[in-house]
């Protein structure tokens, strides 16, 4: 069992004990008899006590040798007991000792120790001051459900309640230096010691030191992911940490920062993903960046001039929905490599057809991850690196103080709780199956990055925006670990999706378990690929006749071209036995009703005659929401439970289509794939053609072993419950914005929509909406939704046939997981000024053009805010409301200096309940205006500038300190002027070198 540090790792699966396999529930083998304990524990206890007294290589080797002499059953039971005992130590000791033990074990026992370690949490709070521990004896491991709970394998009914508050937990003060960096940082480690509870734990200071080095390394134009790629590959002058060029892993380095759908904002520095080939929306404008990958892929003249890359050779069949048979006959399609996967579509130049639009609508965009992998096809894997041990790295990570703190945050009630829970489950899930590739340098590198990002997350608990940026970046590192290991197969994907669906729709589970209903899940390249494929299959088995559209009011706007053709009967003609619907809309005007959908389908089934093909329900299930009440049904369960009889008797086929760029990627927007799940009667000959077509499409795509598949399976297997919780918290923010920050008359659709029932979206339509939203500098601009931080997307078409042409375009606000204060600061002033509804007054039906916002209007609202003393909601968020008006004025009033009095007054008194991000934005605006020519630094302004200067992090204050120094030379010698001079002098000192 000791690590021999030799041999070649293989991905071949081994048969692990049932208790350690996904879905296993047998914990009885952990209970030892008294005889077994007495026989085995003597020698082991002696070596263990020596290790406890003096942890080190020699004593850890002795423990491993003692375990090696035991039977596999006894060894696995004792490593569980060891893991539990180590959980009683302080975090620093637990982490170091766990690493020593993990590095000495091998095979099933090593994996068993990792899983057991993942299943037990630190006994004391990570915030608690460490006490001098007493040596603890190894005890026989009792039965526990912690293992299954920690690995997300317990059925929902047996999940215990998690505590609302962390025992002994205390709020940590903000480490302000750990923030977005666009310049070099000056910092004082002594200052850190004054702002952290863990100064007596050397691991905390080590973590801060490493985090400071990280932030210092981020330049003005480089993001974290750029730094990571450079760190690994090196530059012309500095060699990188790993030499992966010419190996099968080179593309994984190039992919760093690529997974995230990029922001439309220009500021991409600091803690942000950055990759020049990333797209803002995978299905559509990824083609804008496609040439960059194609140039690296072009082989043997493929693709040639005018050729288009598509996701599979099956695209030709799907094109039959959109163009005539004579056009299809003139096209050629050939896989780029092999017989499946990304293919070259030729012959399109002969026709004056908007091919890009058509290919987007049927979801034919090629898998970006496959394109990357093809660049390294045929290369050799990197050599085994026995200098690293990723299992020991992982054991150290999941037992560290920061990770224990992450677990505590996940069980708290802050905005970060569901986000931290997601990361907890995904990181602990790395212990599943065979674990990470043990002697792989890139995996070790990714785990190291994961560790330092973890430090930034927990240190920024009170600044969720920064923490969530770090979480976004953590997904890249998890993606690398699972892509290198490649432990997951097509079977794992199918089993995982089956488990998730039956948990969310238990009503149909008995029929699936009895094999009366066949359930098949297939990975697609996007949600539109799933929808287009389902439609193509449903129509091909019905001779491409017509399709009914009773659910047209909740169409997804992205499907406009395809569904317009269906409704108008151009190429695809309507028919009464195929229905396309959405579980929840992405253009939320009309609430989707699961109950009504069941009634519609049942009514349609009554018209079926003997010999007719099965009725086909194509249901976009991208946005799933948790039940409204504990123990209630999900929307999916309502639909499938209500229609299960028709599925079982063969009169109905159901195609569930899902986009993984949405909340199925847990708010990270990191995967661009989709799912197509078909439910039909098992053995029904009338469904055999559709079942075969779905399988053929799956095989034609050839995604089973791709990098992206590894991440998709991992995310769903270990975090599928987190998806629903993330949707719930973001939807709660959407409801708050709709009701308090930006209330509108829901009857007037030209203003937007008040439908926010459980979904993380809302629509608004102010005059010149795009221009105004672009000025909201603290709100991200995205082309989709499903991101941890709040974003918006413009150009959303409204309900069909409603309003005048100029009123049909809306902005969709995609709420994230920030605090309610952040929602107020971002949207309250915008919403109330747009309708000229003064604080404390009821909703107004007026609509104001804010394109030329006057400062007098802002002052009128602020005066009303001061007079509104009886509204409890205003009382709770008063400072955030004031900050919202100040921010909106700074962004929209021209010239900016007209808003200087409001900014000065805001900083005239402390506002601790205003979010850090908003305070820093306002501080930057105040300081920038204060140094402008003609601005007099009088006593009130100087007092506010001191408070603003303290709010700004050092790297940001330094950028303006020079101009402020010149301005201060003309100021008086008042105490506030002297304080400001001291801050300026410190900012202009040379940066700290670690």
XYZ file of C-alpha atoms in Angstrom, residues 30 32 37 77-78 81 84 138-142:
12
model
C -17.317 -0.304 8.880
C -15.851 -4.267 13.507
C -10.417 -4.835 16.929
C -12.447 0.401 8.367
C -9.354 1.679 10.128
C -11.351 5.749 11.887
C -12.389 10.740 11.967
C -7.661 5.121 17.089
C -11.190 3.910 17.726
C -13.159 1.416 15.659
C -15.162 3.333 13.090
C -18.893 3.370 13.895
